[in-house]
């Protein structure tokens, strides 16, 4: 018994109608995903014949599309590299851009504000502008590896994160840091013990926005490490498998699309609150 | 305190700045320089002045057409995405059952990457179009409609979240006051709610514009520009020219610079125009 739970408010007829409308709309919204899921269980020759029917005895293919797809594509390894690059980049971005933002907000000189404006400027630039030189430089410096990708993501995507952190740090009074300093903390100690815990809400926002971007990014990893058979990421595998002309195994392709979507849905189910809040906070502050 | 912090410049900013130099600052200036040269690698660039820019704007690289197509898709999408997102947000801030579930469903497509989204829609739209013996790449108008549908499906939920945040910040007293003064729902919406959520409208218009203008993955996956590059957006046009046509990298780089200037100018103009309409409570 939970007596404190408030009684559910009675809905009016108009509200019921709206709820019904929104229910229909949200069902329409998930049709593309259902479509892929249903067809991933059909034999490859049945997909184009009756794309919208549920698989039945004859058309049901069990997991054979998934098995074929996994054998064809190296999907499992791509999943591993995608995870590695995403987790690594997000960790590095959150840790380092917060420190950078802290420094350029607290130390006011002409060159710290120049750095700030350069970061803001980098947020507008389309990737195509720096694409060719960035890829060549990465190659020359030996950054054409998953580890190198983390450095490139920090450099190319760090602007937004510095911007978000700086916006928050400006609103934090300096008193606590001053107090920590008076008590004999070095700047590093006072940053890690006092400032960093205060930045937690913004860190979540920054982590969510960067995780969504890095996980899904296609062009940068494709140009930098995509030619290397060892280092493909999930979007690259999908592009190679589905985007190739000629012999299209529709079943295997749809199974791989489903596998590419599942980690995101799981991630979303667990972190929903933070993801939605992070997106809203990121937009308002940016 | 700042004095002792000042000495820690390299510790606090060093790693980020080095990465920023490698991935953005140096490539940015190299990119500007390369746009004025003929090159196939970084070391064999030969100065040609503004020739590349002239070719980009008057030659047959399809860049101007791609820009036009991008502008058309963006213009339509900005209106449909934002109208839809605002209506959804407005409905989902009423006291309805299941609003959280609805929000989750509408937002979900944003988490799926452009390549996966693009192929998902390609397969589904082709299955539908088969009834009329068509595919998404038979006619540029089909491709365009497909792109706009995909963009709406993807971005509406994201913008909805931002509009919900804005709507929840409108003080309820203000709404009540206007209704006591005799304003109907429509009048309240127009003269109280919309002016109060202007900051959200600003940021949503900006994000929709930036997203559709720079769109690459979805375009590549859905139509890859077919038929005959008619559904090629600007970002795809630049990448294709840079990596598929040997000897035209300089022109592609010049196009990227023009693209960058257009994106920046639009961003600045748009932010200025809508900021001017924002009001304080």
Coordinates of C-alpha atoms in Angstrom, one line a residue, chain A residues 8-9 11 15 18-19 21-23 25-26 29-33 35-36 48-49 51-52 96-97 99-100 102-104 106-107 109 111 115 118-119 121-126 128-137 141 143 151-152 154-156 162 174 177-178 181 186-188 191 209 212 216-219 223 235 238-239 242-243 248 250 254 257 260-261 264-265 267-268 272 275-276 279-280 283-284 286, chain B residues 1-2 4-9 11-17 19-20 22-28 30-32 34 39-42 88 91-92 94-97 100 102-116 119-124 127-128 130-131 152-154 156-158 161-162 165 203 206-207 214 216-217 220-221 235-236 238-239 242-243 249 253 256-257 259-260 263-264 267-268:
Chain A
X8 CA -4.9 9.9 -11.1
X9 CA -6.6 12.9 -12.6
X11 CA -9.2 13.1 -18.3
X15 CA -7.9 15.0 -23.6
X18 CA -5.7 14.0 -27.9
X19 CA -4.2 11.0 -26.2
X21 CA -4.2 11.0 -31.6
X22 CA -0.8 11.0 -30.0
X23 CA -0.9 7.2 -29.6
X25 CA 1.1 9.3 -34.2
X26 CA 3.7 7.6 -32.1
X29 CA 6.7 7.1 -35.7
X30 CA 8.1 3.6 -34.9
X31 CA 7.0 2.1 -38.2
X32 CA 10.4 2.4 -39.9
X33 CA 12.0 0.5 -37.1
X35 CA 9.6 -2.5 -40.7
X36 CA 13.3 -3.3 -40.5
X48 CA 10.5 -7.5 -51.7
X49 CA 7.4 -9.5 -52.4
X51 CA 7.4 -6.2 -47.3
X52 CA 4.6 -5.2 -44.8
X96 CA 40.2 17.9 -20.8
X97 CA 37.7 20.5 -22.2
X99 CA 39.9 21.9 -17.6
X100 CA 40.5 24.1 -20.6
X102 CA 38.0 26.5 -16.4
X103 CA 41.4 28.0 -17.2
X104 CA 40.2 30.3 -20.0
X106 CA 39.2 32.1 -14.7
X107 CA 42.4 33.6 -16.3
X109 CA 43.9 37.8 -20.8
X111 CA 44.9 35.3 -25.5
X115 CA 41.2 30.8 -27.6
X118 CA 38.5 30.3 -31.8
X119 CA 36.6 27.4 -30.2
X121 CA 34.3 29.7 -34.4
X122 CA 35.1 26.0 -34.9
X123 CA 31.5 25.1 -34.0
X124 CA 30.1 26.7 -37.2
X125 CA 32.7 25.3 -39.6
X126 CA 31.4 22.4 -41.8
X128 CA 34.3 19.6 -45.4
X129 CA 36.3 22.8 -44.9
X130 CA 39.0 21.0 -43.0
X131 CA 38.4 17.5 -44.2
X132 CA 41.3 17.1 -46.7
X133 CA 44.1 18.6 -44.6
X134 CA 42.9 17.0 -41.3
X135 CA 43.0 13.5 -42.8
X136 CA 46.4 14.1 -44.4
X137 CA 47.8 15.5 -41.2
X141 CA 51.3 12.0 -37.5
X143 CA 46.9 9.2 -35.9
X151 CA 42.6 13.0 -30.4
X152 CA 40.9 14.1 -33.6
X154 CA 38.9 16.1 -29.0
X155 CA 40.3 18.6 -31.5
X156 CA 37.4 18.9 -33.9
X162 CA 34.5 24.1 -24.1
X174 CA 35.0 31.9 -7.2
X177 CA 38.0 27.9 -5.0
X178 CA 39.5 30.9 -3.2
X181 CA 43.4 27.9 -2.2
X186 CA 47.5 23.8 -5.5
X187 CA 45.4 24.8 -8.5
X188 CA 45.2 21.2 -9.6
X191 CA 40.3 21.9 -9.5
X209 CA 26.0 15.2 -26.8
X212 CA 25.6 10.7 -29.8
X216 CA 27.1 7.9 -35.2
X217 CA 29.8 9.7 -37.0
X218 CA 30.6 8.3 -40.4
X219 CA 32.7 10.6 -42.6
X223 CA 38.3 8.9 -44.3
X235 CA 28.5 3.2 -39.5
X238 CA 26.7 -0.5 -42.6
X239 CA 27.7 1.8 -45.5
X242 CA 24.2 -1.8 -47.6
X243 CA 25.7 0.8 -49.9
X248 CA 22.4 -7.3 -52.3
X250 CA 18.4 -7.7 -48.3
X254 CA 18.3 -5.6 -42.5
X257 CA 20.6 -2.4 -39.5
X260 CA 23.2 -1.3 -35.4
X261 CA 20.1 0.2 -33.8
X264 CA 21.3 2.7 -29.1
X265 CA 17.9 1.6 -27.9
X267 CA 21.6 3.0 -24.2
X268 CA 18.5 5.1 -24.5
X272 CA 16.8 8.3 -21.0
X275 CA 19.9 12.0 -22.5
X276 CA 16.7 14.1 -22.8
X279 CA 19.9 17.7 -25.0
X280 CA 17.6 20.3 -23.6
X283 CA 20.5 23.7 -26.6
X284 CA 19.6 26.3 -24.0
X286 CA 24.6 26.7 -26.6
Chain B
X1 CA 44.4 32.6 -6.9
X2 CA 44.4 33.4 -10.6
X4 CA 49.0 30.7 -9.2
X5 CA 46.5 29.2 -11.7
X6 CA 48.1 31.2 -14.5
X7 CA 51.3 29.2 -14.3
X8 CA 49.3 26.0 -15.0
X9 CA 48.5 27.0 -18.6
X11 CA 48.5 21.5 -17.7
X12 CA 45.0 22.8 -18.0
X13 CA 44.8 23.8 -21.7
X14 CA 47.8 22.0 -23.3
X15 CA 46.3 18.7 -24.4
X16 CA 43.1 20.3 -25.8
X17 CA 45.0 23.0 -27.6
X19 CA 44.4 18.4 -30.5
X20 CA 42.6 21.6 -31.6
X22 CA 46.0 19.3 -35.3
X23 CA 42.3 18.8 -36.1
X24 CA 41.1 22.3 -36.7
X25 CA 43.3 25.4 -36.7
X26 CA 46.2 24.1 -38.9
X27 CA 43.8 22.3 -41.3
X28 CA 41.6 25.5 -41.5
X30 CA 45.8 24.9 -45.0
X31 CA 42.3 24.6 -46.4
X32 CA 42.2 28.3 -47.2
X34 CA 44.8 24.9 -50.8
X39 CA 46.8 19.9 -55.7
X40 CA 46.4 16.2 -55.2
X41 CA 48.5 15.9 -52.0
X42 CA 49.5 18.5 -49.4
X88 CA 4.0 18.2 -30.3
X91 CA 0.3 19.0 -26.7
X92 CA 2.8 17.2 -24.5
X94 CA -0.9 19.6 -21.4
X95 CA -1.8 17.3 -18.6
X96 CA -2.2 14.1 -20.5
X97 CA -1.6 10.5 -19.7
X100 CA 6.8 10.8 -21.0
X102 CA 5.3 9.9 -26.2
X103 CA 8.3 12.1 -25.7
X104 CA 10.6 9.1 -25.7
X105 CA 9.2 7.7 -28.9
X106 CA 9.4 11.0 -30.8
X107 CA 12.9 11.7 -29.7
X108 CA 14.4 8.2 -30.4
X109 CA 15.3 8.6 -34.1
X110 CA 17.8 11.2 -33.0
X111 CA 20.0 8.6 -31.4
X112 CA 20.2 6.6 -34.6
X113 CA 23.0 7.7 -36.9
X114 CA 22.5 9.2 -40.3
X115 CA 23.8 6.2 -42.3
X116 CA 21.6 3.7 -40.5
X119 CA 19.2 3.0 -45.3
X120 CA 16.3 2.2 -43.0
X121 CA 14.2 4.8 -44.9
X122 CA 15.6 3.8 -48.3
X123 CA 14.5 0.2 -47.8
X124 CA 11.0 1.2 -46.4
X127 CA 9.0 -1.1 -50.5
X128 CA 6.1 1.4 -50.6
X130 CA 7.1 -0.6 -55.5
X131 CA 3.3 -0.5 -55.7
X152 CA 11.2 15.5 -40.2
X153 CA 11.2 12.1 -38.6
X154 CA 14.7 12.6 -37.2
X156 CA 11.2 16.8 -34.9
X157 CA 11.7 15.0 -31.6
X158 CA 14.9 16.9 -30.9
X161 CA 12.5 18.6 -26.4
X162 CA 13.8 22.1 -26.7
X165 CA 11.9 23.1 -22.1
X203 CA 17.8 28.0 -31.2
X206 CA 19.2 27.6 -36.0
X207 CA 19.8 24.0 -35.2
X214 CA 25.5 20.4 -43.4
X216 CA 25.8 14.4 -45.5
X217 CA 25.2 10.9 -44.1
X220 CA 24.5 9.6 -49.0
X221 CA 22.5 6.7 -47.6
X235 CA 28.1 18.6 -48.5
X236 CA 27.9 15.4 -50.6
X238 CA 32.0 18.6 -52.1
X239 CA 33.1 15.1 -50.7
X242 CA 37.3 15.8 -53.5
X243 CA 37.6 12.1 -53.4
X249 CA 40.6 18.7 -55.2
X253 CA 38.4 22.9 -51.5
X256 CA 34.1 24.0 -49.1
X257 CA 35.3 27.6 -48.4
X259 CA 30.0 26.6 -48.3
X260 CA 31.6 27.6 -45.0
X263 CA 26.8 28.6 -43.5
X264 CA 28.4 31.3 -41.3
X267 CA 23.9 31.5 -39.0
X268 CA 24.8 35.0 -38.0

